[in-house]
Every structure is written in C-alpha cells, then in structure tokens.
mmCIF file of C-alpha atoms in Angstrom:
data_model
loop_
_atom_site.group_PDB
_atom_site.id
_atom_site.type_symbol
_atom_site.label_atom_id
_atom_site.label_comp_id
_atom_site.label_asym_id
_atom_site.label_seq_id
_atom_site.Cartn_x
_atom_site.Cartn_y
_atom_site.Cartn_z
ATOM 1 C CA MET A 1 30.403 -53.987 13.153
ATOM 2 C CA ILE A 2 29.948 -55.721 9.622
ATOM 3 C CA LYS A 3 30.540 -52.775 6.836
ATOM 4 C CA ALA A 4 27.960 -53.127 4.238
ATOM 5 C CA PRO A 5 29.372 -53.492 0.822
ATOM 6 C CA ARG A 6 28.425 -50.890 -1.632
ATOM 7 C CA PRO A 7 25.635 -51.160 -4.522
ATOM 8 C CA ALA A 8 26.227 -52.604 -7.414
ATOM 9 C CA ASN A 9 25.212 -49.207 -9.243
ATOM 10 C CA GLU A 10 27.181 -47.324 -6.673
ATOM 11 C CA ALA A 11 28.469 -45.320 -9.914
ATOM 12 C CA GLY A 12 25.160 -44.350 -10.545
ATOM 13 C CA ARG A 13 23.548 -44.027 -7.326
ATOM 14 C CA LEU A 14 26.223 -41.030 -6.447
ATOM 15 C CA ARG A 15 25.197 -39.536 -9.905
ATOM 16 C CA VAL A 16 21.569 -39.265 -9.114
ATOM 17 C CA LEU A 17 22.517 -38.072 -5.182
ATOM 18 C CA GLN A 18 24.702 -35.286 -7.314
ATOM 19 C CA ALA A 19 21.893 -34.218 -9.695
ATOM 20 C CA LEU A 20 19.643 -34.380 -6.804
ATOM 21 C CA ASP A 21 21.770 -31.467 -5.208
ATOM 22 C CA LEU A 22 19.871 -31.968 -1.890
ATOM 23 C CA PHE A 23 22.988 -30.740 0.554
ATOM 24 C CA ASN A 24 23.613 -27.622 -0.771
ATOM 25 C CA SER A 25 19.842 -26.268 -1.834
ATOM 26 C CA VAL A 26 16.900 -26.882 -0.006
ATOM 27 C CA ASP A 27 15.445 -25.784 2.884
ATOM 28 C CA GLY A 28 14.915 -28.726 5.483
ATOM 29 C CA ALA A 29 11.769 -27.584 7.298
ATOM 30 C CA VAL A 30 9.328 -29.818 5.251
ATOM 31 C CA PHE A 31 11.676 -33.397 5.920
ATOM 32 C CA GLN A 32 12.412 -32.090 9.601
ATOM 33 C CA ARG A 33 8.275 -32.058 10.092
ATOM 34 C CA GLU A 34 7.861 -35.445 8.155
ATOM 35 C CA VAL A 35 10.540 -36.801 10.666
ATOM 36 C CA ASP A 36 9.271 -35.370 13.546
ATOM 37 C CA ILE A 37 5.755 -37.108 12.436
ATOM 38 C CA LEU A 38 7.457 -40.182 12.111
ATOM 39 C CA ARG A 39 8.916 -40.154 15.348
ATOM 40 C CA ARG A 40 5.648 -39.581 17.152
ATOM 41 C CA VAL A 41 3.724 -41.899 15.324
ATOM 42 C CA PHE A 42 5.789 -44.787 16.140
ATOM 43 C CA GLY A 43 6.770 -43.739 19.538
ATOM 44 C CA VAL A 44 10.715 -43.782 19.179
ATOM 45 C CA PRO A 45 12.788 -41.116 20.677
ATOM 46 C CA THR A 46 15.376 -41.035 17.405
ATOM 47 C CA ALA A 47 13.930 -40.682 13.695
ATOM 48 C CA LEU A 48 15.811 -39.236 10.970
ATOM 49 C CA MET A 49 16.201 -38.940 7.228
ATOM 50 C CA ALA A 50 19.734 -39.277 5.704
ATOM 51 C CA LEU A 51 21.189 -39.301 2.424
ATOM 52 C CA ALA A 52 24.479 -41.360 1.747
ATOM 53 C CA ASP A 53 27.144 -39.988 -0.327
ATOM 54 C CA GLU A 54 30.336 -41.768 -1.364
ATOM 55 C CA THR A 55 32.077 -41.043 2.262
ATOM 56 C CA HIS A 56 29.543 -39.991 5.024
ATOM 57 C CA GLN A 57 25.675 -40.804 5.487
ATOM 58 C CA ARG A 58 24.695 -37.361 6.567
ATOM 59 C CA PHE A 59 21.369 -35.793 7.654
ATOM 60 C CA ILE A 60 19.011 -34.264 6.188
ATOM 61 C CA ALA A 61 16.325 -34.381 9.079
ATOM 62 C CA VAL A 62 17.402 -35.652 12.774
ATOM 63 C CA HIS A 63 15.770 -36.002 15.829
ATOM 64 C CA GLY A 64 17.253 -37.739 18.862
ATOM 65 C CA LEU A 65 20.925 -37.463 17.766
ATOM 66 C CA PRO A 66 23.971 -35.256 18.306
ATOM 67 C CA MET A 67 25.328 -35.413 14.781
ATOM 68 C CA ARG A 68 24.641 -33.937 11.338
ATOM 69 C CA GLU A 69 26.700 -36.720 9.730
ATOM 70 C CA ILE A 70 28.589 -40.532 10.284
ATOM 71 C CA ALA A 71 31.053 -41.960 8.360
ATOM 72 C CA ARG A 72 29.369 -44.059 6.256
ATOM 73 C CA ASP A 73 31.116 -47.433 6.666
ATOM 74 C CA LEU A 74 30.134 -46.863 10.349
ATOM 75 C CA ALA A 75 26.382 -46.403 9.269
ATOM 76 C CA ILE A 76 23.371 -48.901 10.238
ATOM 77 C CA CYS A 77 21.533 -47.163 7.323
ATOM 78 C CA SER A 78 24.078 -48.096 4.641
ATOM 79 C CA HIS A 79 22.833 -52.018 5.405
ATOM 80 C CA ALA A 80 19.277 -50.525 4.400
ATOM 81 C CA LEU A 81 20.605 -49.467 0.960
ATOM 82 C CA LEU A 82 20.896 -52.802 -1.037
ATOM 83 C CA PRO A 83 18.637 -54.318 -2.585
ATOM 84 C CA PRO A 84 15.561 -55.628 -2.654
ATOM 85 C CA PHE A 85 14.935 -52.142 -1.485
ATOM 86 C CA ALA A 86 12.791 -53.237 1.739
ATOM 87 C CA PRO A 87 12.665 -51.734 4.751
ATOM 88 C CA LEU A 88 15.467 -53.092 7.536
ATOM 89 C CA VAL A 89 14.316 -54.049 10.803
ATOM 90 C CA ILE A 90 16.577 -54.921 13.533
ATOM 91 C CA ALA A 91 15.170 -56.071 16.827
ATOM 92 C CA ASP A 92 18.386 -55.689 19.277
ATOM 93 C CA THR A 93 21.240 -54.156 18.068
ATOM 94 C CA GLN A 94 23.476 -55.926 20.274
ATOM 95 C CA CYS A 95 22.436 -59.305 18.614
ATOM 96 C CA ASP A 96 22.945 -58.305 15.319
ATOM 97 C CA GLY A 97 26.747 -59.040 13.938
ATOM 98 C CA ARG A 98 26.166 -55.969 11.862
ATOM 99 C CA THR A 99 25.346 -53.508 14.473
ATOM 100 C CA GLN A 100 26.388 -54.916 17.727
ATOM 101 C CA HIS A 101 30.145 -52.920 17.798
ATOM 102 C CA SER A 102 28.379 -49.802 16.113
ATOM 103 C CA PHE A 103 29.004 -46.486 18.031
ATOM 104 C CA LEU A 104 25.691 -45.456 18.030
ATOM 105 C CA VAL A 105 25.032 -48.804 19.887
ATOM 106 C CA THR A 106 27.642 -48.787 21.952
ATOM 107 C CA GLU A 107 28.154 -44.692 22.803
ATOM 108 C CA HIS A 108 24.537 -43.314 22.404
ATOM 109 C CA GLY A 109 22.307 -46.670 23.395
ATOM 110 C CA ILE A 110 20.463 -47.505 20.290
ATOM 111 C CA ARG A 111 18.966 -50.680 20.669
ATOM 112 C CA PHE A 112 16.432 -50.997 18.056
ATOM 113 C CA TYR A 113 16.549 -49.851 14.609
ATOM 114 C CA ALA A 114 13.918 -50.067 11.202
ATOM 115 C CA GLY A 115 15.141 -48.403 7.997
ATOM 116 C CA ALA A 116 13.609 -47.970 4.635
ATOM 117 C CA PRO A 117 15.145 -46.900 1.895
ATOM 118 C CA LEU A 118 14.658 -43.782 -0.208
ATOM 119 C CA VAL A 119 14.721 -44.774 -4.039
ATOM 120 C CA LEU A 120 14.783 -42.588 -6.993
ATOM 121 C CA ASP A 121 14.415 -43.523 -10.781
ATOM 122 C CA GLY A 122 13.024 -46.745 -9.216
ATOM 123 C CA GLU A 123 16.562 -48.514 -8.709
ATOM 124 C CA PHE A 124 18.882 -46.247 -6.757
ATOM 125 C CA ALA A 125 18.690 -46.159 -3.210
ATOM 126 C CA VAL A 126 19.913 -42.561 -2.347
ATOM 127 C CA GLY A 127 19.548 -42.477 1.556
ATOM 128 C CA THR A 128 17.186 -43.578 4.141
ATOM 129 C CA LEU A 129 14.067 -42.913 6.733
ATOM 130 C CA CYS A 130 14.702 -44.587 10.170
ATOM 131 C CA ILE A 131 13.692 -44.968 13.402
ATOM 132 C CA MET A 132 15.604 -45.775 16.385
ATOM 133 C CA ASP A 133 15.095 -46.747 20.316
ATOM 134 C CA THR A 134 17.208 -47.282 23.564
ATOM 135 C CA GLN A 135 15.300 -50.509 24.188
ATOM 136 C CA PRO A 136 14.584 -53.386 21.483
ATOM 137 C CA ARG A 137 11.376 -53.491 19.990
ATOM 138 C CA GLY A 138 9.990 -55.245 16.991
ATOM 139 C CA LEU A 139 7.631 -54.128 14.145
ATOM 140 C CA ASP A 140 4.672 -55.833 12.957
ATOM 141 C CA ALA A 141 3.430 -56.250 9.495
ATOM 142 C CA ASP A 142 1.251 -52.820 9.661
ATOM 143 C CA ALA A 143 3.951 -50.668 11.244
ATOM 144 C CA ILE A 144 6.390 -52.096 8.587
ATOM 145 C CA THR A 145 3.944 -50.931 5.699
ATOM 146 C CA LEU A 146 3.811 -47.767 7.503
ATOM 147 C CA LEU A 147 7.402 -46.945 7.726
ATOM 148 C CA HIS A 148 7.949 -48.374 3.926
ATOM 149 C CA ASP A 149 4.822 -45.875 3.022
ATOM 150 C CA PHE A 150 6.612 -42.824 4.724
ATOM 151 C CA ALA A 151 9.626 -43.556 2.784
ATOM 152 C CA LEU A 152 7.678 -43.885 -0.618
ATOM 153 C CA ARG A 153 5.987 -39.997 0.060
ATOM 154 C CA LEU A 154 9.458 -38.658 0.536
ATOM 155 C CA SER A 155 11.236 -40.534 -2.214
ATOM 156 C CA ALA A 156 8.210 -39.342 -4.331
ATOM 157 C CA THR A 157 9.069 -35.685 -3.028
ATOM 158 C CA LEU A 158 12.890 -36.276 -3.719
ATOM 159 C CA GLN A 159 11.843 -37.466 -7.466
ATOM 160 C CA THR A 160 9.842 -34.740 -8.060
ATOM 161 C CA MET A 161 12.455 -32.044 -6.923
ATOM 162 C CA MET A 162 15.411 -33.960 -9.106
ATOM 163 C CA ASP A 163 13.351 -34.291 -12.223
ATOM 164 C CA ALA A 164 12.525 -30.584 -11.288
ATOM 165 C CA ARG A 165 16.391 -29.568 -11.690
ATOM 166 C CA ARG A 166 17.034 -31.853 -14.453
ATOM 167 C CA LEU A 167 14.298 -30.200 -16.656
ATOM 168 C CA VAL A 168 16.281 -26.727 -15.674
ATOM 169 C CA ALA A 169 19.306 -28.020 -16.598
ATOM 170 C CA GLU A 170 18.323 -29.406 -19.963
ATOM 171 C CA LYS A 171 16.920 -25.764 -20.891
ATOM 172 C CA LYS A 172 19.822 -23.977 -20.374
ATOM 173 C CA PRO A 173 21.524 -24.545 -23.656
ATOM 174 C CA LEU A 174 18.252 -23.370 -24.760
ATOM 175 C CA VAL A 175 17.842 -20.211 -22.816
ATOM 176 C CA ALA A 176 21.736 -19.341 -23.527
ATOM 177 C CA MET A 177 21.214 -19.914 -27.215
ATOM 178 C CA GLY A 178 17.884 -17.574 -26.944
ATOM 179 C CA GLN A 179 19.672 -14.760 -25.365
ATOM 180 C CA GLU A 180 22.870 -15.251 -27.866
ATOM 181 C CA LEU A 181 20.538 -14.560 -30.791
ATOM 182 C CA GLN A 182 18.895 -12.210 -28.797
ATOM 183 C CA ALA A 183 22.031 -10.137 -28.721
ATOM 184 C CA ILE A 184 22.789 -10.842 -32.228
ATOM 185 C CA LEU A 185 19.217 -9.099 -33.422
ATOM 186 C CA GLN A 186 19.714 -6.551 -30.849
ATOM 187 C CA THR A 187 23.049 -5.194 -32.782
ATOM 188 C CA ALA A 188 23.208 -6.745 -36.392
ATOM 189 C CA ALA A 189 24.301 -3.925 -38.941
ATOM 190 C CA ILE A 190 21.520 -4.938 -40.926
ATOM 191 C CA GLY A 191 17.848 -5.260 -40.617
ATOM 192 C CA ILE A 192 16.131 -8.258 -39.711
ATOM 193 C CA VAL A 193 12.230 -8.684 -39.355
ATOM 194 C CA ARG A 194 10.111 -11.273 -39.013
ATOM 195 C CA ILE A 195 6.881 -11.488 -41.011
ATOM 196 C CA ASP A 196 4.172 -14.100 -40.210
ATOM 197 C CA ALA A 197 1.882 -15.613 -42.526
ATOM 198 C CA GLY A 198 -0.375 -12.960 -42.887
ATOM 199 C CA GLY A 199 2.482 -10.362 -43.871
ATOM 200 C CA ILE A 200 2.377 -8.855 -40.401
ATOM 201 C CA ILE A 201 5.685 -7.748 -38.957
ATOM 202 C CA GLU A 202 6.416 -9.623 -35.695
ATOM 203 C CA VAL A 203 9.753 -8.295 -34.844
ATOM 204 C CA ALA A 204 12.391 -5.797 -36.213
ATOM 205 C CA ASN A 205 15.223 -5.493 -34.907
ATOM 206 C CA PRO A 206 16.637 -1.684 -34.067
ATOM 207 C CA CYS A 207 18.742 -1.517 -37.421
ATOM 208 C CA ALA A 208 15.630 -2.414 -39.449
ATOM 209 C CA GLU A 209 13.430 0.280 -37.269
ATOM 210 C CA ARG A 210 16.036 2.931 -38.668
ATOM 211 C CA LEU A 211 16.394 1.679 -42.247
ATOM 212 C CA PHE A 212 12.281 1.923 -42.642
ATOM 213 C CA GLY A 213 12.132 5.098 -39.926
ATOM 214 C CA TYR A 214 9.379 3.320 -37.813
ATOM 215 C CA THR A 215 9.836 1.501 -34.518
ATOM 216 C CA GLN A 216 8.272 -1.946 -34.421
ATOM 217 C CA PRO A 217 5.026 -1.014 -33.138
ATOM 218 C CA GLU A 218 4.494 1.533 -35.979
ATOM 219 C CA LEU A 219 5.334 -1.374 -38.803
#
C-alpha cells in the first residue's frame, strides 16, 4: 500500500481538529443517522465518517466495519485528505497501488472506495465521509456530486460546532474576570455604588448598604 503523504498544513489541521474536540464531546447519533442515510442512498454495505488525528483515523460513525479506528497510514481515507479537496473515487482497489495491499482490501474484501473530505475553515481537511463496497463499481458525475454534497453538509455542521466552542473559549476569560470583580464588590471593606445618568443607584455592594442603612432596592 502506498502511504499518503501528510498535508502541507498538517500542523494547522491538527490544531483545528483539537479545537473541534469531537472525539470526547459529542453524541455521535446525529452523524450515525447521516452515515446510515448515505449507505442506503448509494446502495453500499459500508459507509463511515472519520476524523484523522496525528496517528489514527477514528470513526465518528460507521456501518459495515467491525473496528472503530485504524492506523492513519493504513487508511484509504488518508489519500482523500489531500488537496484539491475533491471526492476520491477508486473503482477497483485491487488495481490501484494506493490501496491494493491495504488490509481493508486483503482482509475485509473492500473493492470499491469513494470518499469526500470534511473541510473546516476553508483549508483544513480534518476527516472524510466515505462509502465502500465489496464489488468494483464506478460513480457517475451526479453520484460524485451527491457524495460531495453530503460531505459539505457535514462539514457545515462541524464548522458550526467548532465556531461555538471557539466562542465559548474566547468568553471564558471575560466570565472569570466578571466573577472576580463580583467577588471583590461583595467583599470590599468600602462602600461601592454605581449610579446611572439619571442619578439612580443601579448597584450597591453590602458595605454601601450598611453605610446607608438601606438595601439596594430601597436605595
């Protein structure tokens, strides 16, 4: 089997994968449904969605294979991670040097492969969505476009998830600062008040309440 080279942006790709944090933080049921639909649409026995970390291809959702991960250097999908980020179709894996000695071919009888990359931030292929069959076959242009559309839809889902995690991470320092300031306000030995433009007291800490002899609502 010819090993796929690492993408030129591998370091950045791994950082994006880490930011996505999908291995430990998501219920895979939604992705499993997509994979099951994909398998039925294309009429194949095997379909999967996988993400590729530094050493392994890990299956987020799979139908038709007994394992949940394989070494990245042994994964056919590794070839689909490379530019130009177009679907990779191998009509007969036994006739392609990239795949003919893969254990998926020799031990699991995979003869057909088609995979489309899952691309985030417009430049990082973090994984693949693929279909496989035990018989050689081809895909016409419409079928290839359909596979690509499935991958684009899942890529958009992953992008939304990652953007949300990034937003939470960006807000964490602000939340921590707010909590610290609130603790200072509540425990300060001096009276602290905040007054709006109309002269109305909006906030008063406990010390200010004691000094004035009123609670904040009364102030």
